[in-house]
Coordinates of C-alpha atoms in Angstrom, one line a residue:
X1 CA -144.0 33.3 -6.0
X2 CA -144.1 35.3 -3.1
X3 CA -144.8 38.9 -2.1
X4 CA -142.5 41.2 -0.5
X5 CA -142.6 41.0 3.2
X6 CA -144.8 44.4 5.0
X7 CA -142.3 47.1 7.0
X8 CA -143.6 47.0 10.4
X9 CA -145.5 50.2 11.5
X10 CA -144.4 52.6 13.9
X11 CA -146.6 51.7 16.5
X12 CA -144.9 48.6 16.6
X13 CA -141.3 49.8 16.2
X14 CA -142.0 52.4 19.2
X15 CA -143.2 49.4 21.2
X16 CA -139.7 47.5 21.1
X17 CA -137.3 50.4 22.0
X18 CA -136.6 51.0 25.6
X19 CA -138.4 53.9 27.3
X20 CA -136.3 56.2 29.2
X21 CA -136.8 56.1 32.6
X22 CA -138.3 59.8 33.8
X23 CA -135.9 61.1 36.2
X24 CA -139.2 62.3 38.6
X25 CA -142.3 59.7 38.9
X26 CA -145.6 61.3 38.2
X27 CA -146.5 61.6 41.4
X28 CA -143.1 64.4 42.6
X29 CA -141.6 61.6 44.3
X30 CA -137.3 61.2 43.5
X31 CA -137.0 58.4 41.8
X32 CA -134.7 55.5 42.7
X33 CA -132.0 56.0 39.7
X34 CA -128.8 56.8 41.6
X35 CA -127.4 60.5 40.5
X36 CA -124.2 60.6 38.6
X37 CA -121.8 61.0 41.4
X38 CA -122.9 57.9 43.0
X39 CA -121.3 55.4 40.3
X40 CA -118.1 53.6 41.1
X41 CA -116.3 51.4 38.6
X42 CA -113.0 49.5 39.1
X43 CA -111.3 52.3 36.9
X44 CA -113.2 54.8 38.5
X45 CA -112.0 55.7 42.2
X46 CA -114.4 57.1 45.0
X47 CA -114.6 60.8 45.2
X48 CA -113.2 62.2 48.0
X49 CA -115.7 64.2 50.2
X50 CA -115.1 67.2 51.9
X51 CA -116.7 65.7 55.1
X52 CA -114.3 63.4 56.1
X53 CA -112.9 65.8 59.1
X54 CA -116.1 66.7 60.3
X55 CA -116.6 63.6 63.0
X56 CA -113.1 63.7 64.3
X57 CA -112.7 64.6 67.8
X58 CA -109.7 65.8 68.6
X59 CA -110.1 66.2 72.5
X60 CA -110.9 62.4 72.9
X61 CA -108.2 61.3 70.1
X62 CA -105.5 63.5 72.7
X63 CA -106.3 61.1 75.9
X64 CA -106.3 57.9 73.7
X65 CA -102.7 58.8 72.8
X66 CA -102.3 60.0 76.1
X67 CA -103.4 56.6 77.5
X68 CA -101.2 54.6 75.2
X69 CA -97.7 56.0 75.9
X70 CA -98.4 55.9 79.6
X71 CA -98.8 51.9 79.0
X72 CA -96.1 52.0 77.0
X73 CA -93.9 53.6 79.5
X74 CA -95.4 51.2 82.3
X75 CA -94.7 48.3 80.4
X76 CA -90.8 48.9 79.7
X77 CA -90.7 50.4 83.4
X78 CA -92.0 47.0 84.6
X79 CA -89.2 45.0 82.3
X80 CA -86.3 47.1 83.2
X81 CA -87.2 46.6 87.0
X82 CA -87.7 42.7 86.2
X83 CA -84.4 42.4 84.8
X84 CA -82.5 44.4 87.5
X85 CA -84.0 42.2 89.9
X86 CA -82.7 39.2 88.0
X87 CA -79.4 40.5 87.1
X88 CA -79.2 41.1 91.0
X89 CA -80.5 37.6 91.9
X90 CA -78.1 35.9 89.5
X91 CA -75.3 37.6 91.4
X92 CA -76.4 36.8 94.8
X93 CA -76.6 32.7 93.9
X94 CA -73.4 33.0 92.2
X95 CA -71.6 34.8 95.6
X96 CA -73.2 32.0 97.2
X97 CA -71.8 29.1 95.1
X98 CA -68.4 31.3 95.3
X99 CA -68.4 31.0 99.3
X100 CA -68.9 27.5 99.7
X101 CA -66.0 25.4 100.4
X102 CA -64.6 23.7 97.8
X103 CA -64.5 19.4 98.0
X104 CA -61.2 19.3 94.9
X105 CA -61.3 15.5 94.7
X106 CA -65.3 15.5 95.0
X107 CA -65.2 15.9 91.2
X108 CA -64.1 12.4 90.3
X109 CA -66.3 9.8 90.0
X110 CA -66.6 7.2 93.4
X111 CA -65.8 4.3 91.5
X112 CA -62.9 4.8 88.9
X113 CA -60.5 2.5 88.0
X114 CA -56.7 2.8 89.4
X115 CA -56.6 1.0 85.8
X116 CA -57.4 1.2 82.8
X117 CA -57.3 -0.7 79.0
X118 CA -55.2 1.0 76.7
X119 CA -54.5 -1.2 73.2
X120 CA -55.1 -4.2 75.1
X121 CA -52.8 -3.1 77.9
X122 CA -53.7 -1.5 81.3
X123 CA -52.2 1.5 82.4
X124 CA -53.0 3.7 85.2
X125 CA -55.7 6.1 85.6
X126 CA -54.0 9.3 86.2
X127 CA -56.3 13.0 86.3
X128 CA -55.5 16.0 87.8
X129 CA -56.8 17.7 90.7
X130 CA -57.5 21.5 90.9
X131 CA -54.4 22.3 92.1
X132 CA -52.6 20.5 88.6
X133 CA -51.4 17.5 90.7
X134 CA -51.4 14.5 89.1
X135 CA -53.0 12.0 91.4
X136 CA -54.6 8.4 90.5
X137 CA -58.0 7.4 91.7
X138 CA -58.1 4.6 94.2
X139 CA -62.3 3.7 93.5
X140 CA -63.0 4.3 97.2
X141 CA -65.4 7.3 98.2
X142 CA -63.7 7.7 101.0
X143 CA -60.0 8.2 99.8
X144 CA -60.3 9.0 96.5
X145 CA -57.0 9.6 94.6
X146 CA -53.0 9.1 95.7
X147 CA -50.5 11.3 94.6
X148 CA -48.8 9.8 91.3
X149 CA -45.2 10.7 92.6
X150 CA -43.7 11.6 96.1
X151 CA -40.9 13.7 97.4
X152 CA -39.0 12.6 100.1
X153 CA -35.9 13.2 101.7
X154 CA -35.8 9.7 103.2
X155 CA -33.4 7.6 101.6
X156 CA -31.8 10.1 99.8
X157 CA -28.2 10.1 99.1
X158 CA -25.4 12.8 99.9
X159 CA -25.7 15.1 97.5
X160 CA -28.7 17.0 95.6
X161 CA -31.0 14.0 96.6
X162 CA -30.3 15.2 100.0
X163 CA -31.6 18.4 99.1
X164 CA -34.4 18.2 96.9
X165 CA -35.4 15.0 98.0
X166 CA -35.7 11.5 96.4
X167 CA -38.8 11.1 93.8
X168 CA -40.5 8.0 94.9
X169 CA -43.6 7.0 91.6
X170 CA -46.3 4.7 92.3
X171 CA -47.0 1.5 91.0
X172 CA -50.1 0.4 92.2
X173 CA -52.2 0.6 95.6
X174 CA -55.3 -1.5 97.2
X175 CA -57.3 -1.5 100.0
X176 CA -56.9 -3.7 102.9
X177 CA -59.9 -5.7 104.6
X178 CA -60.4 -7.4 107.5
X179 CA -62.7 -10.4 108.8
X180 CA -65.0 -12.1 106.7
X181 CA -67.2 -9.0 106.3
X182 CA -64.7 -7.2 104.4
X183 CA -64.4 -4.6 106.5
X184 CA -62.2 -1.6 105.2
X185 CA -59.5 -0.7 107.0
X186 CA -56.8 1.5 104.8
X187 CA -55.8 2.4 101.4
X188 CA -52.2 1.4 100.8
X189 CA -49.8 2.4 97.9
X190 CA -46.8 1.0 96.8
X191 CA -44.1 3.5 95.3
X192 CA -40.4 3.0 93.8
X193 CA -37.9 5.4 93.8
X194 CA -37.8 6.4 90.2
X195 CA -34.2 6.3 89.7
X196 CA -34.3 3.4 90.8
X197 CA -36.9 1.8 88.3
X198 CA -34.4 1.1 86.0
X199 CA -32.6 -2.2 87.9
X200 CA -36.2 -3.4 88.8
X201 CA -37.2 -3.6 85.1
X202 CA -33.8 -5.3 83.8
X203 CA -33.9 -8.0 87.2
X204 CA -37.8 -8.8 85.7
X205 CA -36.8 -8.6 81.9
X206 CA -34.2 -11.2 82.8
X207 CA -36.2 -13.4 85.1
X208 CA -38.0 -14.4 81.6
X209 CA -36.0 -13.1 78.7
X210 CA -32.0 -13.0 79.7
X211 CA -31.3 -10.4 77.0
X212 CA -34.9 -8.7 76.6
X213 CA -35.0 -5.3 77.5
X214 CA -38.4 -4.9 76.6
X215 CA -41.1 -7.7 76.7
X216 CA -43.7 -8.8 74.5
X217 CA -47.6 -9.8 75.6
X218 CA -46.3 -13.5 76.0
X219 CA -43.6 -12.7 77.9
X220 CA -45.5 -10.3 80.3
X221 CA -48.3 -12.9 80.4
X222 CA -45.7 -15.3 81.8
X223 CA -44.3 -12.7 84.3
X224 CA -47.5 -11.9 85.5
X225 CA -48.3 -15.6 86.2
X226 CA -44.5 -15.7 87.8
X227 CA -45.5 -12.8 90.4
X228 CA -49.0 -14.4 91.0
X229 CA -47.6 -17.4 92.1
X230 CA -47.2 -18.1 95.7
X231 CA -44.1 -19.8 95.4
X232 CA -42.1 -18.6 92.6
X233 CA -43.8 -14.5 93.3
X234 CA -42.2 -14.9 96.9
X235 CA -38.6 -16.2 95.7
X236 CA -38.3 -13.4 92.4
X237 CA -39.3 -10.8 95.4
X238 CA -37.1 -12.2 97.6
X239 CA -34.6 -11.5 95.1
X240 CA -35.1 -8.3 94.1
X241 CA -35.1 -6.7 97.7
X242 CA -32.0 -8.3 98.7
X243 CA -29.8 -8.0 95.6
X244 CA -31.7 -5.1 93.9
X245 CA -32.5 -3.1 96.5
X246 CA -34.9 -0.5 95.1
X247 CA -35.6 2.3 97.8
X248 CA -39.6 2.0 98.1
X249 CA -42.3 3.5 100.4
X250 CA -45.5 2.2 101.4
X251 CA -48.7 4.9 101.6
X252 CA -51.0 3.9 104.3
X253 CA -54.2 6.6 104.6
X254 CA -57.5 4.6 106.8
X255 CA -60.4 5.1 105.6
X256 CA -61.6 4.0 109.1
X257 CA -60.5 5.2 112.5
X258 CA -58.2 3.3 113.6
X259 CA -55.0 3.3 115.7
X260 CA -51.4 2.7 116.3
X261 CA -51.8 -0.6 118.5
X262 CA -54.3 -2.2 116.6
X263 CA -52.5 -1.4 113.0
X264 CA -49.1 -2.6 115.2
X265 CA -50.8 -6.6 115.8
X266 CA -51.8 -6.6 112.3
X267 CA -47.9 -6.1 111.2
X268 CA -46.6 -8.2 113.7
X269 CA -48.3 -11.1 112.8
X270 CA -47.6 -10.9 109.3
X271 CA -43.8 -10.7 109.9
X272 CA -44.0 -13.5 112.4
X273 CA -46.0 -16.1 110.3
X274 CA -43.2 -15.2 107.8
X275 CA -40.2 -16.2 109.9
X276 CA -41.7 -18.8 112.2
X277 CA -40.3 -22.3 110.7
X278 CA -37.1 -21.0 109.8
X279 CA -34.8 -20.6 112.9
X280 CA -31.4 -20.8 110.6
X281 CA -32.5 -17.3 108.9
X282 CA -34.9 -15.5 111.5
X283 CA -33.6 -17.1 114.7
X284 CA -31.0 -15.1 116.2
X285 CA -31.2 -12.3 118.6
X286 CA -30.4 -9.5 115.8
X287 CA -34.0 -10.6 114.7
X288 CA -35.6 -10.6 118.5
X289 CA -33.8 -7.1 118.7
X290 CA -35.2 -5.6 115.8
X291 CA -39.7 -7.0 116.3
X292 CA -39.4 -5.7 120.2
X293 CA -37.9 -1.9 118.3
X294 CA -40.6 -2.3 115.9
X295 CA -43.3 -2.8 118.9
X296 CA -41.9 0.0 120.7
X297 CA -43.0 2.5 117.6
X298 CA -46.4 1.2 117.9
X299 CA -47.4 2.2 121.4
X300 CA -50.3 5.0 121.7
X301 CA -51.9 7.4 119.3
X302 CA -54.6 7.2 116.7
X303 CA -55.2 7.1 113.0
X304 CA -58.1 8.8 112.1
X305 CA -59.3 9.0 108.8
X306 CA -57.2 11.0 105.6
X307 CA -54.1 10.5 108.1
X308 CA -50.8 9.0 106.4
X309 CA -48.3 6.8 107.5
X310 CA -45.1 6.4 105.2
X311 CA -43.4 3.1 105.5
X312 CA -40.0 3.8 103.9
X313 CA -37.1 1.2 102.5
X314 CA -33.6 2.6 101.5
X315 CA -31.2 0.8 100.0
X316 CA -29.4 -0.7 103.0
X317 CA -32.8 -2.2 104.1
X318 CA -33.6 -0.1 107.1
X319 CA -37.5 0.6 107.6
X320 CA -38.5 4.3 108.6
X321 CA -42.2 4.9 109.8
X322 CA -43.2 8.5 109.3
X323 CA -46.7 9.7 110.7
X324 CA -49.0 12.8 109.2
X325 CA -52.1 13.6 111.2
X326 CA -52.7 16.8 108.7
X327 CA -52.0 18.8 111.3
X328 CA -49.0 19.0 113.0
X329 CA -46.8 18.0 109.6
X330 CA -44.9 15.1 109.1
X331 CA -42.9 13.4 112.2
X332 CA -40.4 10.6 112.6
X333 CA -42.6 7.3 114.5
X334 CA -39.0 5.4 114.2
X335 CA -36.6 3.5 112.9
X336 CA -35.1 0.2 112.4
X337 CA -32.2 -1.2 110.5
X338 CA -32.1 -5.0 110.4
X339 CA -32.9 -5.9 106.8
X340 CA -34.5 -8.9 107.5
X341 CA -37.6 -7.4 109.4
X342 CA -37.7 -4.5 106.7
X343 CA -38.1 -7.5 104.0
X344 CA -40.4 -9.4 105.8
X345 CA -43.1 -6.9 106.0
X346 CA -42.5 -5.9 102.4
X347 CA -43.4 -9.2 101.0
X348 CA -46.4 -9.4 103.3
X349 CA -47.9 -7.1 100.6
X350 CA -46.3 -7.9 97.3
X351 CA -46.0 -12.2 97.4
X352 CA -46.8 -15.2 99.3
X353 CA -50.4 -17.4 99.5
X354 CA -51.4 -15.1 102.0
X355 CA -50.8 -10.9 101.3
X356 CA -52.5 -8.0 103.7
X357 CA -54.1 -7.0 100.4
X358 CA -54.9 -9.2 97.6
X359 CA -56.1 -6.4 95.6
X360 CA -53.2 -4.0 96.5
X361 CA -51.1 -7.3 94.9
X362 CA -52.6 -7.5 91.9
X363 CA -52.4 -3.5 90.9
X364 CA -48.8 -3.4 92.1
X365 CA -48.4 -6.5 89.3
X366 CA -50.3 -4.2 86.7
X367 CA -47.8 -1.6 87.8
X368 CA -45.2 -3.5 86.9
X369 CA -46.3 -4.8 83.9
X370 CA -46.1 -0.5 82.9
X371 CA -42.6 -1.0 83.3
X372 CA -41.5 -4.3 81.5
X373 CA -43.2 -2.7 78.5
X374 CA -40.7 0.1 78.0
X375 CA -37.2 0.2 77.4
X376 CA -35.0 0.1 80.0
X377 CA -34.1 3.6 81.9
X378 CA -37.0 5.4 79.9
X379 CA -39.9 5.1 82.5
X380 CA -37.8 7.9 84.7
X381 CA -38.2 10.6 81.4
X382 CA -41.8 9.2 80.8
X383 CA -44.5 12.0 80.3
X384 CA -48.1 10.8 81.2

């Protein structure tokens, strides 16, 4: 069995507790124990110290602030003045834009349409200009747009008509060429008195459909084709200007110089290819009358380009050529009455194996097509 264990001694005990650490070595030197006011704990905040004022200097801490505001001020000088000079700037480009002279028709594009597709049908392009007018590009840079409607007092019957005028709508326009270059020589137009749409669209309703008054795609297919057609386009014409009688205008405006002689041979010929071969109807001296009064209106002057020359058709057949240098206003060239010369020059345009403008043909077709579409009589009330 063993014996109870020995206490340890003092010696030993004071040999295993810590020593306190002498605040002063031996020596007089501080020891390096940090003094009570030096500890700093996380729940323990730094003493303030009465020394903190002591390095300020409140002479240099005056300019620094001085310093800064005059920046400040130089930097919101230097943006005011910036701004002013823009705002000024601004308004000197914009006076200048304001001064220019103003190109109205410059805004449409070069190469619109007259036409275009609407639910499989073509209609015309109409826009308006900047003064509200409705006008129909013509997809030539130099001539741009034709009025959608004219005013004239040519033709006009006694009455109001001979006072506000006779509404005249167009139907389609082209441009005629010359040579084998395709020279451009004028824009041409063909309008039809708007009262008198009406007896144009039953005479073409019937010449398919007897008791249409409104035609389907087939039946507009088939008058198309019947206009197109050398043959039967020139005898359905032929018809409608002689029993019909719609007052119409043609709108010439060059897109060339040009003048009255050299636009006279052009007309000429067309009416005489017409009527040569057919003495019974074109042979008599009425005719010969009529092609030496419609040489005589043709005998000096010049068309320059953006002029217009209004070929006009009332109901009795008699041709009036009006002339508009933009100038001077509209003027009277002359006048002729025989029917048959009137008629002539019409269908050198609208049928025939040979027209002055192929494209003008084929839009005034188009044109017509509008019509056929709608009821009889509405196309006069029609808003666009």
């Amino acid at each position: 069995m063993k014996g109870p264990r020995s206490v340890p001694t003092a010696p030993l005990l004071r040999s295993l507790t810590s020593r306190p650490c002498p605040r002063y070595a031996p020596n007089g030197v501080k020891a390096m124990r940090p003094t009570p006011s030096q500890y700093r704990t996380f729940l323990r905040p730094e003493r303030p110290t009465h020394r903190a004022v002591e390095g300020l200097n409140l002479n240099r801490m005056k300019h620094e602030s001085y310093d800064y505001h005059i920046r400040r001020r130089n930097f919101l000088l230097c943006g005011a003045i910036s701004g002013i000079i823009a705002i000024c700037y601004t308004s000197y480009l914009i006076s200048v834009q304001l001064r220019k002279p103003k190109k109205f028709d410059s805004g449409l594009p070069d190469k619109l349409d007259p036409f275009n597709t609407e639910a499989g049908s073509k209609r015309k392009t109409v826009v308006h200009d900047a003064q509200g007018r409705e006008v129909v590009p013509t997809g030539n840079s130099t001539v741009p747009t034709f009025p959608r409607t004219l005013d004239l007092a040519i033709g006009a019957d006694e009455g109001q008509e001979k006072v506000s005028g006779v509404e005249y709508t167009l139907v389609g326009l082209g441009v005629r060429t010359v040579s084998f270059l395709g020279i451009q020589v004028y824009m041409v137009g063909y309008y039809i008195a708007t009262p008198d749409i009406a007896a144009i669209q039953s005479r073409l309703n019937k010449e398919i459909n007897p008791v249409a008054t409104t035609l389907v795609p087939s039946e507009k297919d088939e008058l198309r084709k019947a206009l197109l057609d050398p043959e039967r386009g020139e005898k359905l014409w032929n018809s409608i200007l002689q029993e019909t009688k719609p007052r119409s205008v043609f709108r010439i405006v060059p897109v060339r110089n040009t003048d009255f002689p050299h636009l006279r041979d052009g007309l000429v010929r067309a009416i005489t290819a017409r009527s040569q071969g057919n003495n019974a109807k074109y042979g008599d001296e009425g005719f010969g009358m009529a092609m030496k009064e419609f040489k005589a209106m043709f005998t000096k002057g010049s068309l320059p380009t953006h002029s217009e020359m209004l070929m006009c058709r009332d109901a009795a057949g008699a041709l009036t050529i009006t002339y508009d240098d933009g100038k001077s206003g509209m003027a009277t060239v002359g006048r002729v009455e025989e029917e048959r010369l009137s008629r002539l020059l019409w269908l050198n345009y609208l049928a025939g194996s040979k027209v002055a403008s192929e494209q003008a043909r084929k839009n005034i077709v188009e044109g017509l097509m509008e019509f056929v579409e709608r009821p009889v009589g509405t196309v006069a009330t029609q808003v666009i």
